[in-house]
Short mmCIF file of C-alpha atoms in Angstrom, two decimals:
data_model
loop_
_atom_site.label_atom_id
_atom_site.label_comp_id
_atom_site.label_asym_id
_atom_site.label_seq_id
_atom_site.Cartn_x
_atom_site.Cartn_y
_atom_site.Cartn_z
CA MET A 1 13.35 18.19 0.45
CA SER A 2 16.84 19.58 0.74
CA VAL A 3 17.81 23.13 -0.08
CA ARG A 4 20.85 25.37 -0.47
CA HIS A 5 21.04 29.17 -0.63
CA PHE A 6 23.60 31.37 -2.33
CA VAL A 7 24.15 35.09 -2.78
CA GLY A 8 26.27 35.70 -5.86
CA ASP A 9 28.93 32.99 -5.58
CA GLN A 10 28.76 32.70 -1.78
CA SER A 11 26.89 29.99 0.07
CA VAL A 12 24.57 31.42 2.75
CA ALA A 13 22.43 29.74 5.37
CA ASN A 14 19.07 31.38 4.73
CA THR A 15 17.09 33.88 2.73
CA PRO A 16 18.68 37.27 3.52
CA ASP A 17 16.53 39.90 5.20
CA GLN A 18 15.07 42.40 2.74
CA ASP A 19 15.36 40.00 -0.14
CA ARG A 20 13.42 41.52 -3.02
CA GLY A 21 12.02 38.11 -3.90
CA LEU A 22 10.10 38.06 -0.64
CA ALA A 23 9.17 41.75 -0.73
CA TYR A 24 7.93 42.00 -4.33
CA GLY A 25 8.14 38.57 -5.96
CA ASP A 26 11.13 40.15 -7.74
CA GLY A 27 12.61 36.95 -9.11
CA LEU A 28 12.37 33.99 -11.47
CA PHE A 29 12.14 30.25 -11.05
CA GLU A 30 12.55 26.99 -12.91
CA THR A 31 11.02 23.64 -11.97
CA MET A 32 13.08 20.91 -13.63
CA ARG A 33 12.75 17.16 -13.88
CA ALA A 34 15.93 15.39 -12.79
CA HIS A 35 17.15 11.88 -13.50
CA ASP A 36 20.33 10.07 -12.49
CA GLY A 37 21.76 13.19 -10.93
CA ASP A 38 21.24 15.62 -13.79
CA VAL A 39 18.62 17.77 -15.51
CA HIS A 40 18.06 16.58 -19.06
CA TRP A 41 16.43 19.82 -20.23
CA TRP A 42 18.99 22.06 -18.49
CA PRO A 43 19.85 24.08 -21.66
CA ALA A 44 16.19 24.93 -22.31
CA HIS A 45 15.56 25.85 -18.67
CA TRP A 46 18.61 28.10 -18.60
CA ARG A 47 17.57 29.78 -21.88
CA ARG A 48 14.17 30.62 -20.43
CA LEU A 49 15.80 31.87 -17.23
CA GLU A 50 18.01 34.14 -19.34
CA ARG A 51 14.99 35.52 -21.19
CA GLY A 52 13.33 36.29 -17.87
CA ALA A 53 16.47 37.84 -16.42
CA HIS A 54 16.76 40.06 -19.50
CA ALA A 55 13.11 41.14 -19.24
CA LEU A 56 13.42 42.00 -15.54
CA GLY A 57 17.01 43.26 -15.56
CA ILE A 58 18.08 40.65 -13.00
CA ALA A 59 21.72 39.51 -12.91
CA LEU A 60 22.06 35.73 -13.11
CA PRO A 61 24.59 33.72 -11.13
CA ASP A 62 27.27 31.83 -13.01
CA ARG A 63 25.63 29.09 -15.04
CA ALA A 64 28.32 26.47 -14.46
CA ARG A 65 28.26 27.13 -10.71
CA VAL A 66 24.50 26.72 -10.55
CA ARG A 67 24.63 23.46 -12.46
CA HIS A 68 27.44 22.22 -10.22
CA GLU A 69 25.42 22.96 -7.09
CA ALA A 70 22.32 21.39 -8.62
CA GLN A 71 24.22 18.21 -9.38
CA ALA A 72 25.74 18.18 -5.90
CA LEU A 73 22.27 18.44 -4.40
CA LEU A 74 20.88 15.70 -6.64
CA ASP A 75 23.80 13.42 -5.71
CA GLY A 76 23.00 10.96 -8.46
CA ALA A 77 19.28 10.81 -7.78
CA GLY A 78 16.23 12.07 -9.66
CA GLY A 79 13.06 13.90 -8.73
CA VAL A 80 12.40 17.59 -9.25
CA LEU A 81 14.99 20.31 -8.93
CA LYS A 82 13.70 23.81 -8.28
CA LEU A 83 15.82 26.90 -8.87
CA ILE A 84 14.73 30.34 -7.67
CA VAL A 85 16.79 33.41 -8.60
CA THR A 86 15.79 36.68 -6.96
CA ARG A 87 17.23 40.10 -7.67
CA GLY A 88 18.74 39.95 -4.19
CA VAL A 89 18.96 42.61 -1.50
CA GLY A 90 19.19 46.27 -2.34
CA GLY A 91 17.67 49.18 -4.10
CA ARG A 92 15.33 51.69 -2.49
CA GLY A 93 11.72 50.60 -2.44
CA TYR A 94 10.72 49.45 -5.90
CA ALA A 95 13.83 50.98 -7.50
CA PRO A 96 15.97 47.94 -8.33
CA PHE A 97 19.33 49.67 -8.77
CA ASP A 98 22.38 48.52 -6.81
CA ALA A 99 20.86 45.11 -6.05
CA ILE A 100 23.81 43.49 -7.70
CA SER A 101 24.14 40.00 -6.22
CA PRO A 102 21.27 37.65 -6.97
CA HIS A 103 20.01 35.33 -4.27
CA TRP A 104 19.56 31.82 -5.66
CA ILE A 105 18.13 28.73 -4.11
CA VAL A 106 18.35 25.16 -5.33
CA SER A 107 16.06 22.60 -3.76
CA ARG A 108 15.35 18.93 -4.46
CA HIS A 109 11.88 17.43 -4.25
CA ASP A 110 10.27 14.07 -4.88
CA ALA A 111 9.15 13.33 -8.42
CA PRO A 112 5.48 14.15 -8.98
CA PRO A 113 3.01 11.34 -9.69
CA ALA A 114 3.11 10.00 -13.24
CA ALA A 115 0.27 10.97 -15.56
CA PRO A 116 -2.79 8.85 -14.76
CA ALA A 117 -3.28 6.24 -17.48
CA ASP A 118 -6.92 7.18 -17.94
CA GLY A 119 -6.23 10.89 -18.32
CA LEU A 120 -6.68 14.02 -16.22
CA THR A 121 -9.94 15.57 -15.14
CA LEU A 122 -10.03 19.33 -15.65
CA ARG A 123 -12.30 22.20 -14.66
CA TRP A 124 -12.61 25.81 -15.70
CA CYS A 125 -11.22 28.37 -13.24
CA ASP A 126 -13.00 31.62 -12.54
CA THR A 127 -9.75 33.46 -11.76
CA ARG A 128 -8.45 35.11 -14.92
CA LEU A 129 -4.92 35.86 -16.09
CA ALA A 130 -4.36 39.58 -16.56
CA VAL A 131 -3.05 40.70 -19.94
CA GLN A 132 0.49 41.99 -19.32
CA PRO A 133 2.84 41.69 -22.30
CA ALA A 134 5.80 42.98 -20.25
CA LEU A 135 5.68 39.85 -18.06
CA ALA A 136 4.16 37.32 -20.46
CA GLY A 137 6.05 34.15 -21.25
CA ILE A 138 8.63 34.37 -18.47
CA LYS A 139 8.50 32.30 -15.29
CA HIS A 140 8.64 35.10 -12.72
CA CYS A 141 7.68 34.88 -9.06
CA ASN A 142 4.46 36.95 -9.23
CA ARG A 143 2.08 34.00 -9.13
CA LEU A 144 -0.94 35.10 -7.09
CA GLU A 145 -3.25 34.52 -10.05
CA GLN A 146 -2.23 30.85 -10.15
CA VAL A 147 -2.56 30.55 -6.37
CA LEU A 148 -6.09 32.02 -6.45
CA ALA A 149 -7.07 29.78 -9.36
CA ARG A 150 -5.73 26.64 -7.69
CA ALA A 151 -7.58 27.58 -4.49
CA GLU A 152 -10.91 27.37 -6.31
CA TRP A 153 -11.28 23.61 -5.81
CA ARG A 154 -10.38 21.03 -3.18
CA ASP A 155 -12.08 18.11 -4.90
CA ALA A 156 -9.35 15.46 -5.22
CA ASP A 157 -11.07 14.12 -8.35
CA VAL A 158 -10.19 17.30 -10.24
CA ASP A 159 -6.56 17.32 -11.34
CA GLU A 160 -6.13 20.73 -12.93
CA GLY A 161 -7.96 23.90 -13.87
CA LEU A 162 -7.92 25.80 -17.15
CA MET A 163 -7.44 29.55 -17.00
CA ARG A 164 -8.67 32.21 -19.38
CA SER A 165 -7.26 35.69 -19.78
CA THR A 166 -9.26 38.70 -18.64
CA GLU A 167 -10.19 39.02 -22.33
CA GLY A 168 -11.62 35.50 -22.46
CA ASP A 169 -8.92 33.61 -24.36
CA VAL A 170 -7.89 30.22 -23.00
CA VAL A 171 -4.26 30.42 -21.85
CA SER A 172 -3.15 27.38 -19.84
CA ALA A 173 -3.79 25.25 -16.79
CA THR A 174 -2.67 26.62 -13.42
CA ALA A 175 0.66 24.74 -13.65
CA ALA A 176 0.82 23.32 -17.17
CA ASN A 177 0.50 24.36 -20.80
CA LEU A 178 -2.36 23.24 -23.02
CA PHE A 179 -2.48 21.66 -26.49
CA VAL A 180 -5.62 20.94 -28.51
CA LEU A 181 -6.12 18.97 -31.74
CA HIS A 182 -8.40 20.04 -34.62
CA ASP A 183 -8.41 18.44 -38.05
CA GLY A 184 -5.01 16.88 -37.55
CA ARG A 185 -3.36 20.12 -36.45
CA TRP A 186 -2.20 20.84 -32.88
CA THR A 187 -2.57 24.32 -31.38
CA THR A 188 -1.28 25.77 -28.11
CA PRO A 189 -2.27 29.20 -26.80
CA ALA A 190 0.15 32.02 -27.58
CA VAL A 191 1.90 33.36 -24.47
CA ASP A 192 2.76 36.85 -25.67
CA ARG A 193 0.02 38.52 -23.59
CA CYS A 194 -0.07 36.29 -20.51
CA GLY A 195 0.91 32.76 -19.56
CA ILE A 196 4.26 31.00 -19.36
CA ALA A 197 6.39 29.65 -22.21
CA GLY A 198 6.90 26.19 -20.73
CA VAL A 199 9.99 24.14 -21.49
CA CYS A 200 7.92 21.02 -22.26
CA ARG A 201 5.57 23.23 -24.31
CA GLU A 202 8.56 24.28 -26.42
CA TRP A 203 9.52 20.63 -26.90
CA ALA A 204 5.96 19.67 -27.85
CA ILE A 205 5.58 22.58 -30.31
CA ASP A 206 8.65 21.30 -32.08
CA ALA A 207 7.64 17.65 -31.92
CA LEU A 208 4.11 18.29 -33.22
CA GLN A 209 4.84 21.26 -35.46
CA ALA A 210 2.10 22.92 -33.43
CA ARG A 211 0.92 26.43 -34.08
CA GLU A 212 0.65 29.16 -31.41
CA ALA A 213 -2.57 31.14 -31.54
CA ARG A 214 -5.29 32.74 -29.45
CA LEU A 215 -7.74 30.04 -28.44
CA ALA A 216 -11.43 30.33 -27.51
CA VAL A 217 -13.29 28.24 -24.93
CA THR A 218 -15.39 26.69 -27.69
CA GLU A 219 -12.23 25.59 -29.52
CA VAL A 220 -11.08 23.67 -26.46
CA GLU A 221 -14.41 22.00 -25.96
CA ALA A 222 -14.65 21.08 -29.68
CA ALA A 223 -11.13 19.63 -29.83
CA GLU A 224 -10.58 16.01 -30.91
CA ALA A 225 -7.91 15.56 -28.24
CA VAL A 226 -6.39 17.66 -25.45
CA PHE A 227 -3.28 17.31 -23.35
CA LEU A 228 -1.44 19.33 -20.74
CA CYS A 229 2.32 19.37 -20.29
CA ASN A 230 5.02 20.68 -18.02
CA ALA A 231 8.68 19.96 -17.48
CA ALA A 232 8.12 18.13 -14.19
CA ARG A 233 5.43 15.69 -15.38
CA GLY A 234 5.83 15.57 -19.16
CA ILE A 235 2.80 14.92 -21.39
CA LEU A 236 -0.50 14.61 -19.48
CA PRO A 237 -3.46 13.23 -21.48
CA VAL A 238 -6.80 14.87 -20.66
CA ALA A 239 -9.92 12.72 -20.28
CA ARG A 240 -12.53 15.13 -18.94
CA LEU A 241 -13.34 18.83 -18.82
CA GLY A 242 -16.62 19.34 -17.01
CA ALA A 243 -19.16 17.32 -19.00
CA ARG A 244 -16.86 16.89 -22.01
CA VAL A 245 -15.14 13.49 -22.23
CA TRP A 246 -12.25 12.51 -24.50
CA ARG A 247 -11.19 8.94 -25.23
CA PRO A 248 -7.46 8.23 -25.30
CA HIS A 249 -6.02 9.52 -28.57
CA PRO A 250 -3.27 7.70 -30.44
CA GLN A 251 -1.40 10.94 -31.21
CA VAL A 252 -1.12 11.73 -27.49
CA ALA A 253 0.07 8.20 -26.72
CA GLN A 254 2.60 8.50 -29.54
CA LEU A 255 3.86 11.82 -28.19
CA ARG A 256 4.31 10.29 -24.73
CA ARG A 257 6.38 7.48 -26.23
CA ARG A 258 8.47 9.99 -28.12
CA LEU A 259 9.12 11.99 -24.95
CA ALA A 260 10.01 8.78 -23.11
CA ALA A 261 12.54 7.99 -25.82
CA GLU A 262 14.12 11.46 -25.64
CA HIS A 263 13.96 12.28 -21.91
CA PRO A 264 15.19 9.53 -19.57
CA ALA A 265 13.09 10.66 -16.59
CA PHE A 266 9.91 9.84 -18.47
CA ALA A 267 11.10 6.52 -19.92
CA THR A 268 9.77 4.44 -17.07
CA GLU A 269 6.33 6.04 -17.13
CA VAL A 270 5.30 4.71 -20.53
CA ALA A 271 4.89 0.97 -20.68
CA MET B 1 17.14 48.78 9.74
CA SER B 2 16.17 46.18 12.30
CA VAL B 3 13.89 43.25 11.63
CA ARG B 4 12.07 40.43 13.41
CA HIS B 5 10.49 37.31 11.96
CA PHE B 6 7.60 35.26 13.29
CA VAL B 7 5.69 32.19 12.19
CA GLY B 8 2.25 32.20 13.74
CA ASP B 9 2.95 33.31 17.32
CA GLN B 10 6.55 31.99 17.40
CA SER B 11 9.62 34.14 16.94
CA VAL B 12 11.98 32.69 14.31
CA ALA B 13 15.43 33.75 13.16
CA ASN B 14 14.92 33.92 9.41
CA THR B 15 12.60 33.45 6.49
CA PRO B 16 11.70 29.74 6.51
CA ASP B 17 12.71 27.66 3.51
CA GLN B 18 9.85 27.19 1.04
CA ASP B 19 8.07 30.29 2.23
CA ARG B 20 5.30 30.98 -0.26
CA GLY B 21 6.07 34.69 -0.09
CA LEU B 22 9.43 34.06 -1.71
CA ALA B 23 8.15 31.40 -4.12
CA TYR B 24 5.08 33.20 -5.46
CA GLY B 25 4.84 36.63 -3.87
CA ASP B 26 2.02 34.98 -1.90
CA GLY B 27 1.67 37.65 0.76
CA LEU B 28 0.67 41.17 1.73
CA PHE B 29 2.48 44.17 3.13
CA GLU B 30 1.94 47.50 4.83
CA THR B 31 4.34 50.42 4.91
CA MET B 32 3.44 52.60 7.88
CA ARG B 33 4.68 55.92 9.18
CA ALA B 34 5.65 55.73 12.83
CA HIS B 35 6.08 58.48 15.41
CA ASP B 36 7.00 58.35 19.09
CA GLY B 37 6.94 54.57 19.10
CA ASP B 38 3.57 53.99 17.50
CA VAL B 39 1.76 53.92 14.16
CA HIS B 40 -0.89 56.63 14.06
CA TRP B 41 -2.81 55.06 11.17
CA TRP B 42 -2.62 51.53 12.60
CA PRO B 43 -6.41 50.89 12.40
CA ALA B 44 -6.56 51.82 8.72
CA HIS B 45 -3.48 49.75 7.87
CA TRP B 46 -4.89 46.73 9.67
CA ARG B 47 -8.24 47.14 7.92
CA ARG B 48 -6.55 47.08 4.52
CA LEU B 49 -4.46 44.09 5.56
CA GLU B 50 -7.68 42.30 6.53
CA ARG B 51 -9.24 43.08 3.15
CA GLY B 52 -6.17 41.65 1.41
CA ALA B 53 -6.09 38.58 3.65
CA HIS B 54 -9.75 37.96 2.88
CA ALA B 55 -9.17 38.31 -0.87
CA LEU B 56 -6.20 35.92 -0.85
CA GLY B 57 -7.44 33.55 1.85
CA ILE B 58 -4.37 34.21 4.03
CA ALA B 59 -4.61 33.74 7.80
CA LEU B 60 -3.48 36.83 9.70
CA PRO B 61 -1.45 36.70 12.91
CA ASP B 62 -2.99 38.05 16.08
CA ARG B 63 -3.47 41.79 15.71
CA ALA B 64 -2.52 42.68 19.27
CA ARG B 65 0.65 40.58 19.05
CA VAL B 66 1.71 42.25 15.81
CA ARG B 67 1.17 45.69 17.28
CA HIS B 68 3.07 44.72 20.42
CA GLU B 69 6.05 43.53 18.36
CA ALA B 70 5.88 46.63 16.19
CA GLN B 71 5.99 48.87 19.25
CA ALA B 72 8.84 46.83 20.74
CA LEU B 73 10.80 47.28 17.52
CA LEU B 74 10.09 51.01 17.36
CA ASP B 75 11.17 51.41 21.01
CA GLY B 76 9.76 54.92 21.26
CA ALA B 77 11.20 56.13 17.98
CA GLY B 78 9.67 57.03 14.62
CA GLY B 79 10.48 56.31 11.01
CA VAL B 80 8.78 53.75 8.83
CA LEU B 81 7.51 50.40 10.02
CA LYS B 82 7.07 47.72 7.37
CA LEU B 83 4.96 44.64 7.96
CA ILE B 84 4.98 41.70 5.54
CA VAL B 85 2.58 38.80 6.07
CA THR B 86 3.05 35.77 3.82
CA ARG B 87 0.83 32.71 3.65
CA GLY B 88 3.74 30.79 5.19
CA VAL B 89 5.12 27.38 4.35
CA GLY B 90 2.95 24.63 2.97
CA GLY B 91 0.58 23.55 0.29
CA ARG B 92 1.59 21.66 -2.83
CA GLY B 93 2.76 23.88 -5.65
CA TYR B 94 0.29 26.69 -6.16
CA ALA B 95 -2.38 24.94 -4.04
CA PRO B 96 -2.44 27.00 -0.85
CA PHE B 97 -4.17 24.51 1.44
CA ASP B 98 -2.61 23.50 4.75
CA ALA B 99 -0.34 26.53 4.83
CA ILE B 100 -1.82 27.46 8.17
CA SER B 101 0.75 29.58 9.99
CA PRO B 102 1.54 32.91 8.37
CA HIS B 103 5.12 34.17 8.30
CA TRP B 104 5.24 37.80 9.35
CA ILE B 105 8.10 40.23 9.40
CA VAL B 106 8.27 43.61 11.10
CA SER B 107 11.11 45.92 10.16
CA ARG B 108 11.99 49.49 11.06
CA HIS B 109 13.45 51.93 8.56
CA ASP B 110 14.46 55.59 8.55
CA ALA B 111 11.77 58.11 7.74
CA PRO B 112 11.74 59.05 4.05
CA PRO B 113 12.65 62.59 3.01
CA ALA B 114 9.93 65.17 3.55
CA ALA B 115 8.04 66.40 0.50
CA PRO B 116 10.19 68.96 -1.35
CA ALA B 117 8.81 72.45 -0.77
CA ASP B 118 8.81 73.23 -4.47
CA GLY B 119 6.95 70.05 -5.43
CA LEU B 120 7.78 66.77 -7.12
CA THR B 121 8.86 66.26 -10.71
CA LEU B 122 6.99 63.39 -12.41
CA ARG B 123 7.30 61.47 -15.66
CA TRP B 124 5.08 59.04 -17.51
CA CYS B 125 6.08 55.38 -17.26
CA ASP B 126 5.86 53.06 -20.25
CA THR B 127 5.21 50.00 -18.06
CA ARG B 128 1.47 49.50 -17.69
CA LEU B 129 -0.60 48.07 -14.85
CA ALA B 130 -2.53 44.98 -15.94
CA VAL B 131 -6.28 45.00 -15.33
CA GLN B 132 -6.94 42.35 -12.68
CA PRO B 133 -10.00 42.99 -10.50
CA ALA B 134 -9.23 39.95 -8.31
CA LEU B 135 -6.06 41.64 -7.02
CA ALA B 136 -6.98 45.32 -7.38
CA GLY B 137 -6.92 47.56 -4.35
CA ILE B 138 -5.02 45.25 -2.02
CA LYS B 139 -1.35 45.63 -1.16
CA HIS B 140 -0.09 42.19 -2.14
CA CYS B 141 3.50 41.17 -2.80
CA ASN B 142 3.26 40.73 -6.62
CA ARG B 143 4.95 44.01 -7.51
CA LEU B 144 7.00 43.36 -10.64
CA GLU B 145 5.02 45.98 -12.57
CA GLN B 146 6.08 48.65 -10.08
CA VAL B 147 9.69 47.41 -10.13
CA LEU B 148 9.80 47.56 -13.95
CA ALA B 149 8.19 51.02 -13.98
CA ARG B 150 10.60 52.38 -11.38
CA ALA B 151 13.52 50.93 -13.35
CA GLU B 152 12.64 53.15 -16.33
CA TRP B 153 14.58 56.16 -15.04
CA ARG B 154 17.74 56.83 -13.05
CA ASP B 155 17.61 60.62 -13.40
CA ALA B 156 17.73 61.89 -9.81
CA ASP B 157 15.76 64.99 -10.88
CA VAL B 158 12.69 62.85 -11.52
CA ASP B 159 10.93 61.95 -8.27
CA GLU B 160 8.14 59.65 -9.39
CA GLY B 161 6.48 58.12 -12.44
CA LEU B 162 2.80 57.93 -13.30
CA MET B 163 1.45 54.60 -14.47
CA ARG B 164 -1.45 53.86 -16.78
CA SER B 165 -3.40 50.64 -17.00
CA THR B 166 -3.07 48.42 -20.06
CA GLU B 167 -6.33 50.07 -21.17
CA GLY B 168 -4.86 53.57 -20.96
CA ASP B 169 -6.43 54.92 -17.76
CA VAL B 170 -4.16 56.75 -15.35
CA VAL B 171 -3.94 54.75 -12.11
CA SER B 172 -1.21 55.98 -9.75
CA ALA B 173 2.46 56.71 -9.32
CA THR B 174 4.78 53.72 -8.79
CA ALA B 175 4.59 54.11 -5.00
CA ALA B 176 1.89 56.71 -4.35
CA ASN B 177 -1.71 57.51 -5.19
CA LEU B 178 -2.71 60.45 -7.37
CA PHE B 179 -5.23 63.27 -6.92
CA VAL B 180 -6.15 65.89 -9.52
CA LEU B 181 -8.22 69.07 -9.24
CA HIS B 182 -10.75 70.25 -11.83
CA ASP B 183 -13.28 73.07 -11.28
CA GLY B 184 -12.94 72.86 -7.52
CA ARG B 185 -13.47 69.09 -7.39
CA TRP B 186 -10.78 66.55 -6.53
CA THR B 187 -10.64 63.19 -8.30
CA THR B 188 -8.49 60.13 -7.64
CA PRO B 189 -8.37 57.10 -9.95
CA ALA B 190 -10.64 54.21 -9.00
CA VAL B 191 -8.67 51.14 -7.89
CA ASP B 192 -11.23 48.44 -8.62
CA ARG B 193 -9.41 47.21 -11.75
CA CYS B 194 -5.78 47.77 -10.78
CA GLY B 195 -3.79 49.91 -8.36
CA ILE B 196 -3.66 50.03 -4.56
CA ALA B 197 -6.19 51.55 -2.17
CA GLY B 198 -3.66 53.58 -0.19
CA VAL B 199 -4.23 54.45 3.45
CA CYS B 200 -3.34 58.12 2.89
CA ARG B 201 -5.53 58.05 -0.24
CA GLU B 202 -8.45 56.96 1.94
CA TRP B 203 -7.73 59.82 4.36
CA ALA B 204 -7.50 62.34 1.51
CA ILE B 205 -10.71 61.14 -0.15
CA ASP B 206 -12.48 61.79 3.11
CA ALA B 207 -10.75 65.11 3.77
CA LEU B 208 -11.43 66.46 0.25
CA GLN B 209 -14.72 64.68 -0.42
CA ALA B 210 -12.93 63.49 -3.54
CA ARG B 211 -14.58 61.29 -6.12
CA GLU B 212 -13.12 58.01 -7.44
CA ALA B 213 -13.31 57.64 -11.21
CA ARG B 214 -11.47 56.45 -14.28
CA LEU B 215 -9.03 59.16 -15.30
CA ALA B 216 -7.53 59.90 -18.73
CA VAL B 217 -4.03 61.22 -19.44
CA THR B 218 -5.52 64.46 -20.77
CA GLU B 219 -7.41 64.95 -17.51
CA VAL B 220 -4.18 64.81 -15.54
CA GLU B 221 -2.40 67.24 -17.83
CA ALA B 222 -5.37 69.64 -17.78
CA ALA B 223 -5.71 69.58 -13.98
CA GLU B 224 -5.45 72.83 -11.97
CA ALA B 225 -3.42 71.06 -9.29
CA VAL B 226 -1.99 67.59 -8.72
CA PHE B 227 -0.61 65.82 -5.68
CA LEU B 228 0.61 62.35 -4.79
CA CYS B 229 0.22 60.73 -1.41
CA ASN B 230 1.23 57.68 0.54
CA ALA B 231 1.23 56.67 4.18
CA ALA B 232 4.99 57.00 4.56
CA ARG B 233 5.39 60.52 3.13
CA GLY B 234 1.95 62.06 3.42
CA ILE B 235 0.80 64.69 0.88
CA LEU B 236 3.32 65.38 -1.88
CA PRO B 237 2.63 68.44 -4.06
CA VAL B 238 3.47 68.01 -7.74
CA ALA B 239 5.26 70.77 -9.64
CA ARG B 240 6.10 69.20 -12.98
CA LEU B 241 5.01 66.39 -15.29
CA GLY B 242 7.14 66.42 -18.41
CA ALA B 243 6.61 69.89 -19.91
CA ARG B 244 3.57 70.67 -17.74
CA VAL B 245 4.28 72.91 -14.75
CA TRP B 246 2.00 73.60 -11.79
CA ARG B 247 2.43 76.45 -9.34
CA PRO B 248 1.87 75.68 -5.65
CA HIS B 249 -1.87 75.47 -5.02
CA PRO B 250 -3.48 76.74 -1.82
CA GLN B 251 -5.75 73.71 -1.52
CA VAL B 252 -2.74 71.36 -1.48
CA ALA B 253 -0.97 73.51 1.10
CA GLN B 254 -4.15 73.52 3.18
CA LEU B 255 -4.44 69.74 2.96
CA ARG B 256 -0.84 69.34 4.13
CA ARG B 257 -1.56 71.54 7.14
CA ARG B 258 -4.65 69.50 7.90
CA LEU B 259 -2.68 66.26 7.74
CA ALA B 260 0.00 67.78 9.98
CA ALA B 261 -2.67 68.64 12.52
CA GLU B 262 -4.12 65.12 12.47
CA HIS B 263 -1.02 62.92 12.09
CA PRO B 264 1.86 63.72 14.45
CA ALA B 265 4.57 62.30 12.16
CA PHE B 266 3.84 65.00 9.59
CA ALA B 267 3.50 67.88 12.04
CA THR B 268 7.13 68.89 11.82
CA GLU B 269 7.22 68.88 8.03
CA VAL B 270 4.84 71.80 7.53
CA ALA B 271 6.17 75.13 8.74
#
């Protein structure tokens, strides 16, 4: 892992004291798959970052400068590039005014493991996602719900956990979006009340002409096929959810091949 | 402002890279009124910190060491002492395992202004508090709702904003708890679904034999008297909420005198 910090357009050595990201989670992040020194889905990641910055009233650093620093850090390699943008230092207590220079951090990490060929094993999480339309969809840094949900199991045989909202709708996995197939039609949970509008989710909605809707637990368990996705790992077939078992589905395999053809980082993962 | 950082029992210069507090708001904080080099309500603050650490599964640093460092930083003076404890560095993504040494930060700040003699002016905030029992009551570092609520007004004549839950109940101000008087009985909103169990709130519940209950907007507007409170500023009489005006109430004045008699930092503020 290597990391660089900036405040506005200035390079700095560390997280500044009184950074609002540390105090309140007052920031946004993107986790991006890199390949050959660049981020293939950069435009989509930046668009989501802009939506989040608009929702929170956070000033973004210069886009070209961020991409330049990201490429410098990648230095021709791949892996995962993480970008955090906090509101920076300033304001009085919660009041965010006068915190004008964002603190931003780029860091490079190893690529995550490829999707297991035989599919993921999932569980249901007890921790719920609170319904909060003002924060839904954006990838902000208030992530205690995901931390609590992911802390529910240490069993290495369980790969991910599905989360419901406090109202009972299925929303997503702790760190991936969810798609389910019924009667030839793909559905992914709407993220207008809670959850994150993932960049790979956006790609898959377009690729599958999927619909966004509220989704019940029974609709997941009755699905003909299920996959998870995120921008770091791509399309992740699901094989098990508790006692429910799914066989590999040709539509999921086809989608993985399509992603491999469009996104160079995933090309090597599909034989 | 002066500040010191520690990881476990080691002094460090800065926030470590990949601190989970910055990444996810994966931490807790306390904002404590200090006087003559010590924190009068230290036991109550530490108790709340322990409740939060238990809820989040965060290891706390050694209590005596934290208090020692806090007193060293205060150096005989008063003001406000802030303590942040994050889960530290470690884990994989949201998974919090192996993040064993908490990062903790003590910082000293000037005392906030005393409560205005003629009472605070409040407004209603549009930003709601999401219902999330798993995080309710504790003072964790996921505070975007409060930041968004406090960003709703820049009018210096408005001192604080009242927040409702997504279900419509009145919960608190952005940075203070709320008490209302009806027929001689004080009520403060329950904080088992959202909101923070404030240390001054706990003191006031005991002092007033107040009840904790769900509270409707109409019950606030119909109250005979209203005050806010927090551990940094004590008891804050409320004079206005939109068009509603309250005259100074003898029970609020009496409570302020009682707090002044019990907590030395507030003794000078009540003539």
